N, CA, C and O atoms as a Maestro MAE file, in Angstrom:
{
 s_m_m2io_version
 :::
 2.0.0
}

f_m_ct {
 s_m_title
 :::
 protein
 m_atom[288] {
  # First column is atom index #
  i_m_mmod_type
  r_m_x_coord
  r_m_y_coord
  r_m_z_coord
  i_m_residue_number
  s_m_chain_name
  s_m_pdb_residue_name
  s_m_pdb_atom_name
  i_m_atomic_number
  :::
  1 25 141.609 -1.839 90.723 1 A "MET " " N  " 7
  2 3 140.404 -2.569 90.040 1 A "MET " " CA " 6
  3 2 139.889 -3.706 90.734 1 A "MET " " C  " 6
  4 15 140.687 -4.418 91.343 1 A "MET " " O  " 8
  5 25 138.785 -3.955 90.730 2 A "LYS " " N  " 7
  6 3 138.148 -5.238 91.206 2 A "LYS " " CA " 6
  7 2 137.516 -5.993 90.353 2 A "LYS " " C  " 6
  8 15 136.689 -5.366 89.690 2 A "LYS " " O  " 8
  9 25 137.603 -7.200 90.103 3 A "LYS " " N  " 7
  10 3 137.041 -8.072 89.058 3 A "LYS " " CA " 6
  11 2 137.039 -9.624 89.337 3 A "LYS " " C  " 6
  12 15 138.010 -10.238 89.780 3 A "LYS " " O  " 8
  13 25 135.913 -10.132 89.044 4 A "ALA " " N  " 7
  14 3 135.562 -11.369 89.282 4 A "ALA " " CA " 6
  15 2 135.780 -12.389 88.067 4 A "ALA " " C  " 6
  16 15 135.569 -12.038 86.906 4 A "ALA " " O  " 8
  17 25 136.189 -13.597 88.388 5 A "PHE " " N  " 7
  18 3 136.341 -14.718 87.396 5 A "PHE " " CA " 6
  19 2 136.088 -16.037 87.812 5 A "PHE " " C  " 6
  20 15 136.269 -16.482 88.946 5 A "PHE " " O  " 8
  21 25 135.582 -16.740 86.659 6 A "LYS " " N  " 7
  22 3 135.247 -18.165 86.952 6 A "LYS " " CA " 6
  23 2 136.538 -18.914 86.624 6 A "LYS " " C  " 6
  24 15 137.329 -18.698 85.705 6 A "LYS " " O  " 8
  25 25 136.575 -19.879 87.616 7 A "ILE " " N  " 7
  26 3 137.573 -21.071 87.729 7 A "ILE " " CA " 6
  27 2 137.052 -22.358 87.279 7 A "ILE " " C  " 6
  28 15 136.636 -23.085 88.181 7 A "ILE " " O  " 8
  29 25 136.978 -22.816 86.044 8 A "ARG " " N  " 7
  30 3 136.397 -24.183 85.503 8 A "ARG " " CA " 6
  31 2 137.382 -25.131 85.836 8 A "ARG " " C  " 6
  32 15 138.573 -24.870 85.662 8 A "ARG " " O  " 8
  33 25 136.965 -26.306 86.340 9 A "GLU " " N  " 7
  34 3 137.608 -27.503 86.367 9 A "GLU " " CA " 6
  35 2 138.623 -27.304 87.625 9 A "GLU " " C  " 6
  36 15 139.826 -27.522 87.485 9 A "GLU " " O  " 8
  37 25 138.033 -26.852 88.932 10 A "LEU " " N  " 7
  38 3 138.861 -26.592 90.127 10 A "LEU " " CA " 6
  39 2 138.557 -27.907 90.928 10 A "LEU " " C  " 6
  40 15 137.410 -28.083 91.339 10 A "LEU " " O  " 8
  41 25 139.446 -28.752 91.145 11 A "ASP " " N  " 7
  42 3 139.006 -30.151 91.668 11 A "ASP " " CA " 6
  43 2 138.853 -30.205 93.115 11 A "ASP " " C  " 6
  44 15 137.987 -30.927 93.608 11 A "ASP " " O  " 8
  45 25 139.705 -29.424 93.903 12 A "CYS " " N  " 7
  46 3 139.528 -29.475 95.356 12 A "CYS " " CA " 6
  47 2 139.602 -28.224 95.966 12 A "CYS " " C  " 6
  48 15 140.107 -27.246 95.414 12 A "CYS " " O  " 8
  49 25 139.011 -28.216 97.332 13 A "ALA " " N  " 7
  50 3 139.234 -26.989 97.974 13 A "ALA " " CA " 6
  51 2 140.300 -26.839 98.541 13 A "ALA " " C  " 6
  52 15 140.373 -25.731 99.074 13 A "ALA " " O  " 8
  53 25 141.573 -27.746 98.730 14 A "HIS " " N  " 7
  54 3 142.955 -27.362 99.246 14 A "HIS " " CA " 6
  55 2 143.508 -26.594 98.001 14 A "HIS " " C  " 6
  56 15 144.280 -25.642 98.120 14 A "HIS " " O  " 8
  57 25 143.020 -27.113 96.681 15 A "CYS " " N  " 7
  58 3 143.827 -26.461 95.467 15 A "CYS " " CA " 6
  59 2 143.476 -24.971 95.667 15 A "CYS " " C  " 6
  60 15 144.382 -24.144 95.771 15 A "CYS " " O  " 8
  61 25 142.087 -24.591 95.725 16 A "ALA " " N  " 7
  62 3 141.660 -23.237 95.775 16 A "ALA " " CA " 6
  63 2 142.333 -22.418 96.903 16 A "ALA " " C  " 6
  64 15 142.551 -21.208 96.839 16 A "ALA " " O  " 8
  65 25 142.622 -23.195 97.901 17 A "GLN " " N  " 7
  66 3 143.115 -22.491 99.117 17 A "GLN " " CA " 6
  67 2 144.765 -22.165 98.606 17 A "GLN " " C  " 6
  68 15 145.280 -21.055 98.739 17 A "GLN " " O  " 8
  69 25 145.376 -23.203 98.082 18 A "GLU " " N  " 7
  70 3 146.620 -23.103 97.585 18 A "GLU " " CA " 6
  71 2 146.794 -21.669 96.553 18 A "GLU " " C  " 6
  72 15 147.661 -20.804 96.668 18 A "GLU " " O  " 8
  73 25 145.851 -21.721 95.685 19 A "ILE " " N  " 7
  74 3 145.957 -20.468 94.477 19 A "ILE " " CA " 6
  75 2 145.656 -19.344 95.341 19 A "ILE " " C  " 6
  76 15 146.269 -18.332 95.002 19 A "ILE " " O  " 8
  77 25 144.860 -19.193 96.411 20 A "GLU " " N  " 7
  78 3 144.439 -17.843 96.769 20 A "GLU " " CA " 6
  79 2 145.830 -17.587 97.751 20 A "GLU " " C  " 6
  80 15 146.113 -16.390 97.728 20 A "GLU " " O  " 8
  81 25 146.618 -18.253 98.466 21 A "GLU " " N  " 7
  82 3 147.391 -17.889 99.102 21 A "GLU " " CA " 6
  83 2 148.786 -17.473 97.960 21 A "GLU " " C  " 6
  84 15 149.460 -16.460 98.142 21 A "GLU " " O  " 8
  85 25 149.024 -18.365 96.895 22 A "ALA " " N  " 7
  86 3 149.899 -18.066 96.065 22 A "ALA " " CA " 6
  87 2 149.638 -16.648 95.266 22 A "ALA " " C  " 6
  88 15 150.527 -15.926 94.817 22 A "ALA " " O  " 8
  89 25 148.352 -16.435 95.197 23 A "ALA " " N  " 7
  90 3 148.229 -15.242 94.503 23 A "ALA " " CA " 6
  91 2 147.971 -13.912 95.158 23 A "ALA " " C  " 6
  92 15 147.907 -12.774 94.692 23 A "ALA " " O  " 8
  93 25 147.822 -14.461 96.559 24 A "SER " " N  " 7
  94 3 148.155 -12.878 97.352 24 A "SER " " CA " 6
  95 2 149.380 -12.421 97.579 24 A "SER " " C  " 6
  96 15 149.602 -11.395 98.223 24 A "SER " " O  " 8
  97 25 150.387 -13.260 96.988 25 A "LYS " " N  " 7
  98 3 151.682 -12.712 97.242 25 A "LYS " " CA " 6
  99 2 152.146 -12.201 96.168 25 A "LYS " " C  " 6
  100 15 153.283 -11.740 96.263 25 A "LYS " " O  " 8
  101 25 151.535 -12.118 94.977 26 A "VAL " " N  " 7
  102 3 151.737 -11.486 93.917 26 A "VAL " " CA " 6
  103 2 151.760 -9.954 93.988 26 A "VAL " " C  " 6
  104 15 150.763 -9.351 94.384 26 A "VAL " " O  " 8
  105 25 152.783 -9.362 93.644 27 A "ALA " " N  " 7
  106 3 153.341 -7.930 93.733 27 A "ALA " " CA " 6
  107 2 152.204 -7.103 93.190 27 A "ALA " " C  " 6
  108 15 151.922 -7.477 92.051 27 A "ALA " " O  " 8
  109 25 151.444 -6.093 93.621 28 A "GLY " " N  " 7
  110 3 150.368 -5.400 92.936 28 A "GLY " " CA " 6
  111 2 148.684 -6.164 93.330 28 A "GLY " " C  " 6
  112 15 147.658 -5.815 92.747 28 A "GLY " " O  " 8
  113 25 148.718 -6.951 94.132 29 A "VAL " " N  " 7
  114 3 147.358 -7.583 94.810 29 A "VAL " " CA " 6
  115 2 147.158 -6.927 95.910 29 A "VAL " " C  " 6
  116 15 147.973 -6.829 96.828 29 A "VAL " " O  " 8
  117 25 145.880 -6.368 95.862 30 A "ASN " " N  " 7
  118 3 145.385 -5.809 97.016 30 A "ASN " " CA " 6
  119 2 144.709 -7.018 98.025 30 A "ASN " " C  " 6
  120 15 144.912 -7.109 99.235 30 A "ASN " " O  " 8
  121 25 143.913 -7.854 97.257 31 A "LYS " " N  " 7
  122 3 143.072 -8.712 98.088 31 A "LYS " " CA " 6
  123 2 142.423 -9.767 97.080 31 A "LYS " " C  " 6
  124 15 141.747 -9.355 96.137 31 A "LYS " " O  " 8
  125 25 142.598 -10.903 97.250 32 A "VAL " " N  " 7
  126 3 142.159 -12.001 96.325 32 A "VAL " " CA " 6
  127 2 141.294 -13.212 97.026 32 A "VAL " " C  " 6
  128 15 141.914 -13.794 97.917 32 A "VAL " " O  " 8
  129 25 140.260 -13.578 96.825 33 A "ARG " " N  " 7
  130 3 139.531 -14.562 97.177 33 A "ARG " " CA " 6
  131 2 138.866 -15.733 96.270 33 A "ARG " " C  " 6
  132 15 138.017 -15.532 95.402 33 A "ARG " " O  " 8
  133 25 139.387 -16.938 96.615 34 A "VAL " " N  " 7
  134 3 139.071 -17.766 95.613 34 A "VAL " " CA " 6
  135 2 137.857 -18.916 96.296 34 A "VAL " " C  " 6
  136 15 138.145 -19.541 97.317 34 A "VAL " " O  " 8
  137 25 136.694 -19.073 95.706 35 A "ASN " " N  " 7
  138 3 135.556 -19.816 96.479 35 A "ASN " " CA " 6
  139 2 135.431 -20.955 95.800 35 A "ASN " " C  " 6
  140 15 134.855 -20.878 94.715 35 A "ASN " " O  " 8
  141 25 135.926 -22.271 96.253 36 A "PHE " " N  " 7
  142 3 135.645 -23.285 95.587 36 A "PHE " " CA " 6
  143 2 134.403 -23.818 94.952 36 A "PHE " " C  " 6
  144 15 134.260 -24.419 93.888 36 A "PHE " " O  " 8
  145 25 133.468 -23.423 95.932 37 A "LEU " " N  " 7
  146 3 132.171 -23.983 95.735 37 A "LEU " " CA " 6
  147 2 131.514 -23.156 94.633 37 A "LEU " " C  " 6
  148 15 130.723 -23.772 93.919 37 A "LEU " " O  " 8
  149 25 131.675 -22.107 94.427 38 A "SER " " N  " 7
  150 3 131.103 -21.422 93.417 38 A "SER " " CA " 6
  151 2 132.225 -21.383 92.402 38 A "SER " " C  " 6
  152 15 132.003 -20.401 91.693 38 A "SER " " O  " 8
  153 25 133.328 -21.998 92.003 39 A "GLU " " N  " 7
  154 3 134.189 -21.984 91.341 39 A "GLU " " CA " 6
  155 2 134.573 -20.403 90.751 39 A "GLU " " C  " 6
  156 15 134.749 -20.045 89.586 39 A "GLU " " O  " 8
  157 25 134.623 -19.685 91.908 40 A "ARG " " N  " 7
  158 3 134.865 -18.011 91.203 40 A "ARG " " CA " 6
  159 2 135.996 -17.593 92.059 40 A "ARG " " C  " 6
  160 15 136.203 -17.988 93.207 40 A "ARG " " O  " 8
  161 25 136.805 -16.638 91.288 41 A "MET " " N  " 7
  162 3 137.755 -15.960 92.033 41 A "MET " " CA " 6
  163 2 137.637 -14.440 92.122 41 A "MET " " C  " 6
  164 15 137.386 -13.927 91.031 41 A "MET " " O  " 8
  165 25 137.749 -13.627 93.100 42 A "THR " " N  " 7
  166 3 137.696 -12.130 92.915 42 A "THR " " CA " 6
  167 2 139.066 -11.727 93.162 42 A "THR " " C  " 6
  168 15 139.818 -12.232 93.996 42 A "THR " " O  " 8
  169 25 139.305 -10.855 92.436 43 A "LEU " " N  " 7
  170 3 140.718 -10.111 92.249 43 A "LEU " " CA " 6
  171 2 140.346 -8.786 92.370 43 A "LEU " " C  " 6
  172 15 139.545 -8.197 91.643 43 A "LEU " " O  " 8
  173 25 141.176 -8.168 93.662 44 A "ASP " " N  " 7
  174 3 141.751 -6.475 93.768 44 A "ASP " " CA " 6
  175 2 142.996 -6.213 93.287 44 A "ASP " " C  " 6
  176 15 143.941 -6.537 94.007 44 A "ASP " " O  " 8
  177 25 143.217 -5.705 92.239 45 A "ALA " " N  " 7
  178 3 144.747 -5.356 92.053 45 A "ALA " " CA " 6
  179 2 144.705 -4.049 91.730 45 A "ALA " " C  " 6
  180 15 143.677 -3.425 91.468 45 A "ALA " " O  " 8
  181 25 146.141 -3.490 91.746 46 A "ASP " " N  " 7
  182 3 146.482 -1.942 91.130 46 A "ASP " " CA " 6
  183 2 145.981 -1.755 89.739 46 A "ASP " " C  " 6
  184 15 146.307 -2.559 88.865 46 A "ASP " " O  " 8
  185 25 145.278 -0.830 89.508 47 A "ASP " " N  " 7
  186 3 144.761 -0.788 87.912 47 A "ASP " " CA " 6
  187 2 146.058 -0.606 87.128 47 A "ASP " " C  " 6
  188 15 145.938 -0.966 85.957 47 A "ASP " " O  " 8
  189 25 147.122 -0.199 87.421 48 A "ASP " " N  " 7
  190 3 148.351 -0.025 86.517 48 A "ASP " " CA " 6
  191 2 149.004 -1.225 86.209 48 A "ASP " " C  " 6
  192 15 149.579 -1.370 85.131 48 A "ASP " " O  " 8
  193 25 148.954 -2.261 87.230 49 A "LYS " " N  " 7
  194 3 149.364 -3.441 87.046 49 A "LYS " " CA " 6
  195 2 148.393 -4.796 86.911 49 A "LYS " " C  " 6
  196 15 148.826 -5.948 86.951 49 A "LYS " " O  " 8
  197 25 147.302 -4.505 86.780 50 A "PHE " " N  " 7
  198 3 146.237 -5.581 86.899 50 A "PHE " " CA " 6
  199 2 146.383 -6.564 85.506 50 A "PHE " " C  " 6
  200 15 146.054 -7.740 85.658 50 A "PHE " " O  " 8
  201 25 146.712 -6.269 84.581 51 A "ASP " " N  " 7
  202 3 147.280 -7.186 83.471 51 A "ASP " " CA " 6
  203 2 148.303 -8.288 83.862 51 A "ASP " " C  " 6
  204 15 148.247 -9.512 83.738 51 A "ASP " " O  " 8
  205 25 149.290 -7.436 84.391 52 A "ALA " " N  " 7
  206 3 150.389 -8.245 84.747 52 A "ALA " " CA " 6
  207 2 150.001 -9.012 85.694 52 A "ALA " " C  " 6
  208 15 150.121 -10.198 85.386 52 A "ALA " " O  " 8
  209 25 149.492 -8.794 86.950 53 A "VAL " " N  " 7
  210 3 149.087 -9.551 87.897 53 A "VAL " " CA " 6
  211 2 147.976 -10.540 87.592 53 A "VAL " " C  " 6
  212 15 147.848 -11.502 88.349 53 A "VAL " " O  " 8
  213 25 147.304 -10.421 86.736 54 A "LEU " " N  " 7
  214 3 146.174 -11.350 86.231 54 A "LEU " " CA " 6
  215 2 147.132 -12.372 85.328 54 A "LEU " " C  " 6
  216 15 146.831 -13.544 85.553 54 A "LEU " " O  " 8
  217 25 147.963 -12.255 84.583 55 A "ALA " " N  " 7
  218 3 148.756 -13.265 83.966 55 A "ALA " " CA " 6
  219 2 149.606 -13.833 84.924 55 A "ALA " " C  " 6
  220 15 149.630 -15.064 84.948 55 A "ALA " " O  " 8
  221 25 150.217 -13.302 85.614 56 A "GLU " " N  " 7
  222 3 150.987 -14.123 86.874 56 A "GLU " " CA " 6
  223 2 150.112 -15.249 87.563 56 A "GLU " " C  " 6
  224 15 150.554 -16.370 87.815 56 A "GLU " " O  " 8
  225 25 148.837 -14.832 87.836 57 A "ILE " " N  " 7
  226 3 147.977 -15.485 88.679 57 A "ILE " " CA " 6
  227 2 147.365 -16.831 87.741 57 A "ILE " " C  " 6
  228 15 147.059 -17.926 88.213 57 A "ILE " " O  " 8
  229 25 147.279 -16.427 86.302 58 A "LYS " " N  " 7
  230 3 146.770 -17.813 85.543 58 A "LYS " " CA " 6
  231 2 148.194 -18.800 85.431 58 A "LYS " " C  " 6
  232 15 148.025 -19.965 85.073 58 A "LYS " " O  " 8
  233 25 149.382 -18.392 85.693 59 A "LYS " " N  " 7
  234 3 150.541 -19.232 85.738 59 A "LYS " " CA " 6
  235 2 150.427 -19.980 86.981 59 A "LYS " " C  " 6
  236 15 150.658 -21.189 86.989 59 A "LYS " " O  " 8
  237 25 150.066 -19.313 88.091 60 A "ILE " " N  " 7
  238 3 149.942 -20.112 89.276 60 A "ILE " " CA " 6
  239 2 148.707 -20.933 89.325 60 A "ILE " " C  " 6
  240 15 148.887 -21.984 89.939 60 A "ILE " " O  " 8
  241 25 147.428 -20.759 88.833 61 A "VAL " " N  " 7
  242 3 146.524 -21.687 88.677 61 A "VAL " " CA " 6
  243 2 146.856 -22.997 88.015 61 A "VAL " " C  " 6
  244 15 146.635 -24.040 88.631 61 A "VAL " " O  " 8
  245 25 147.519 -23.025 86.454 62 A "LYS " " N  " 7
  246 3 148.151 -23.532 86.105 62 A "LYS " " CA " 6
  247 2 149.159 -24.949 86.620 62 A "LYS " " C  " 6
  248 15 149.163 -26.143 86.318 62 A "LYS " " O  " 8
  249 25 149.964 -24.085 87.541 63 A "THR " " N  " 7
  250 3 150.888 -24.785 88.001 63 A "THR " " CA " 6
  251 2 150.387 -25.723 89.339 63 A "THR " " C  " 6
  252 15 150.890 -26.777 89.727 63 A "THR " " O  " 8
  253 25 149.222 -24.981 89.911 64 A "ILE " " N  " 7
  254 3 148.769 -25.833 91.129 64 A "ILE " " CA " 6
  255 2 147.383 -26.657 90.502 64 A "ILE " " C  " 6
  256 15 147.062 -27.693 91.083 64 A "ILE " " O  " 8
  257 25 146.848 -26.359 89.732 65 A "GLU " " N  " 7
  258 3 145.812 -27.432 89.302 65 A "GLU " " CA " 6
  259 2 145.742 -27.162 87.568 65 A "GLU " " C  " 6
  260 15 145.131 -26.261 86.993 65 A "GLU " " O  " 8
  261 25 146.416 -28.044 87.080 66 A "PRO " " N  " 7
  262 3 146.788 -28.154 85.615 66 A "PRO " " CA " 6
  263 2 145.609 -27.922 84.563 66 A "PRO " " C  " 6
  264 15 145.682 -27.375 83.462 66 A "PRO " " O  " 8
  265 25 144.313 -28.582 85.310 67 A "ASP " " N  " 7
  266 3 143.293 -28.711 84.193 67 A "ASP " " CA " 6
  267 2 142.294 -27.448 84.187 67 A "ASP " " C  " 6
  268 15 141.458 -27.216 83.313 67 A "ASP " " O  " 8
  269 25 142.540 -26.701 85.303 68 A "ALA " " N  " 7
  270 3 141.819 -25.508 85.806 68 A "ALA " " CA " 6
  271 2 142.056 -24.473 84.765 68 A "ALA " " C  " 6
  272 15 143.147 -24.221 84.253 68 A "ALA " " O  " 8
  273 25 140.700 -23.791 84.455 69 A "VAL " " N  " 7
  274 3 140.729 -22.795 83.448 69 A "VAL " " CA " 6
  275 2 140.225 -21.489 84.234 69 A "VAL " " C  " 6
  276 15 139.188 -21.475 84.896 69 A "VAL " " O  " 8
  277 25 141.148 -20.317 84.068 70 A "LEU " " N  " 7
  278 3 140.587 -19.112 84.615 70 A "LEU " " CA " 6
  279 2 139.825 -18.303 83.490 70 A "LEU " " C  " 6
  280 15 140.494 -18.249 82.458 70 A "LEU " " O  " 8
  281 25 138.693 -17.707 83.418 71 A "GLU " " N  " 7
  282 3 138.100 -17.116 82.448 71 A "GLU " " CA " 6
  283 2 137.188 -15.815 83.037 71 A "GLU " " C  " 6
  284 15 136.526 -15.961 84.064 71 A "GLU " " O  " 8
  285 25 137.204 -14.824 82.466 72 A "ALA " " N  " 7
  286 3 136.566 -13.738 82.798 72 A "ALA " " CA " 6
  287 2 134.955 -13.788 82.811 72 A "ALA " " C  " 6
  288 15 134.309 -12.787 83.118 72 A "ALA " " O  " 8
  :::
 }
 m_bond[287] {
  # First column is bond index #
  i_m_from
  i_m_to
  i_m_order
  :::
  1 1 2 1
  2 2 3 1
  3 3 4 2
  4 3 5 1
  5 5 6 1
  6 6 7 1
  7 7 8 2
  8 7 9 1
  9 9 10 1
  10 10 11 1
  11 11 12 2
  12 11 13 1
  13 13 14 1
  14 14 15 1
  15 15 16 2
  16 15 17 1
  17 17 18 1
  18 18 19 1
  19 19 20 2
  20 19 21 1
  21 21 22 1
  22 22 23 1
  23 23 24 2
  24 23 25 1
  25 25 26 1
  26 26 27 1
  27 27 28 2
  28 27 29 1
  29 29 30 1
  30 30 31 1
  31 31 32 2
  32 31 33 1
  33 33 34 1
  34 34 35 1
  35 35 36 2
  36 35 37 1
  37 37 38 1
  38 38 39 1
  39 39 40 2
  40 39 41 1
  41 41 42 1
  42 42 43 1
  43 43 44 2
  44 43 45 1
  45 45 46 1
  46 46 47 1
  47 47 48 2
  48 47 49 1
  49 49 50 1
  50 50 51 1
  51 51 52 2
  52 51 53 1
  53 53 54 1
  54 54 55 1
  55 55 56 2
  56 55 57 1
  57 57 58 1
  58 58 59 1
  59 59 60 2
  60 59 61 1
  61 61 62 1
  62 62 63 1
  63 63 64 2
  64 63 65 1
  65 65 66 1
  66 66 67 1
  67 67 68 2
  68 67 69 1
  69 69 70 1
  70 70 71 1
  71 71 72 2
  72 71 73 1
  73 73 74 1
  74 74 75 1
  75 75 76 2
  76 75 77 1
  77 77 78 1
  78 78 79 1
  79 79 80 2
  80 79 81 1
  81 81 82 1
  82 82 83 1
  83 83 84 2
  84 83 85 1
  85 85 86 1
  86 86 87 1
  87 87 88 2
  88 87 89 1
  89 89 90 1
  90 90 91 1
  91 91 92 2
  92 91 93 1
  93 93 94 1
  94 94 95 1
  95 95 96 2
  96 95 97 1
  97 97 98 1
  98 98 99 1
  99 99 100 2
  100 99 101 1
  101 101 102 1
  102 102 103 1
  103 103 104 2
  104 103 105 1
  105 105 106 1
  106 106 107 1
  107 107 108 2
  108 107 109 1
  109 109 110 1
  110 110 111 1
  111 111 112 2
  112 111 113 1
  113 113 114 1
  114 114 115 1
  115 115 116 2
  116 115 117 1
  117 117 118 1
  118 118 119 1
  119 119 120 2
  120 119 121 1
  121 121 122 1
  122 122 123 1
  123 123 124 2
  124 123 125 1
  125 125 126 1
  126 126 127 1
  127 127 128 2
  128 127 129 1
  129 129 130 1
  130 130 131 1
  131 131 132 2
  132 131 133 1
  133 133 134 1
  134 134 135 1
  135 135 136 2
  136 135 137 1
  137 137 138 1
  138 138 139 1
  139 139 140 2
  140 139 141 1
  141 141 142 1
  142 142 143 1
  143 143 144 2
  144 143 145 1
  145 145 146 1
  146 146 147 1
  147 147 148 2
  148 147 149 1
  149 149 150 1
  150 150 151 1
  151 151 152 2
  152 151 153 1
  153 153 154 1
  154 154 155 1
  155 155 156 2
  156 155 157 1
  157 157 158 1
  158 158 159 1
  159 159 160 2
  160 159 161 1
  161 161 162 1
  162 162 163 1
  163 163 164 2
  164 163 165 1
  165 165 166 1
  166 166 167 1
  167 167 168 2
  168 167 169 1
  169 169 170 1
  170 170 171 1
  171 171 172 2
  172 171 173 1
  173 173 174 1
  174 174 175 1
  175 175 176 2
  176 175 177 1
  177 177 178 1
  178 178 179 1
  179 179 180 2
  180 179 181 1
  181 181 182 1
  182 182 183 1
  183 183 184 2
  184 183 185 1
  185 185 186 1
  186 186 187 1
  187 187 188 2
  188 187 189 1
  189 189 190 1
  190 190 191 1
  191 191 192 2
  192 191 193 1
  193 193 194 1
  194 194 195 1
  195 195 196 2
  196 195 197 1
  197 197 198 1
  198 198 199 1
  199 199 200 2
  200 199 201 1
  201 201 202 1
  202 202 203 1
  203 203 204 2
  204 203 205 1
  205 205 206 1
  206 206 207 1
  207 207 208 2
  208 207 209 1
  209 209 210 1
  210 210 211 1
  211 211 212 2
  212 211 213 1
  213 213 214 1
  214 214 215 1
  215 215 216 2
  216 215 217 1
  217 217 218 1
  218 218 219 1
  219 219 220 2
  220 219 221 1
  221 221 222 1
  222 222 223 1
  223 223 224 2
  224 223 225 1
  225 225 226 1
  226 226 227 1
  227 227 228 2
  228 227 229 1
  229 229 230 1
  230 230 231 1
  231 231 232 2
  232 231 233 1
  233 233 234 1
  234 234 235 1
  235 235 236 2
  236 235 237 1
  237 237 238 1
  238 238 239 1
  239 239 240 2
  240 239 241 1
  241 241 242 1
  242 242 243 1
  243 243 244 2
  244 243 245 1
  245 245 246 1
  246 246 247 1
  247 247 248 2
  248 247 249 1
  249 249 250 1
  250 250 251 1
  251 251 252 2
  252 251 253 1
  253 253 254 1
  254 254 255 1
  255 255 256 2
  256 255 257 1
  257 257 258 1
  258 258 259 1
  259 259 260 2
  260 259 261 1
  261 261 262 1
  262 262 263 1
  263 263 264 2
  264 263 265 1
  265 265 266 1
  266 266 267 1
  267 267 268 2
  268 267 269 1
  269 269 270 1
  270 270 271 1
  271 271 272 2
  272 271 273 1
  273 273 274 1
  274 274 275 1
  275 275 276 2
  276 275 277 1
  277 277 278 1
  278 278 279 1
  279 279 280 2
  280 279 281 1
  281 281 282 1
  282 282 283 1
  283 283 284 2
  284 283 285 1
  285 285 286 1
  286 286 287 1
  287 287 288 2
  :::
 }
}
């Protein structure tokens, strides 16, 4: 399943890169891209694991960028 999300309050391009790198290592992720300028994340993950993958990525976002909010 492929889905796009808005990441509000993303402060820097380096943080976006760190989020992308960490999210790509989550089991079940096929591809993930974080675009700092558009504040968007595109996630392609296994259908049966999508909700668990998304929950894990939300934790990653909060760890790297505490003020950021990931929304559909």
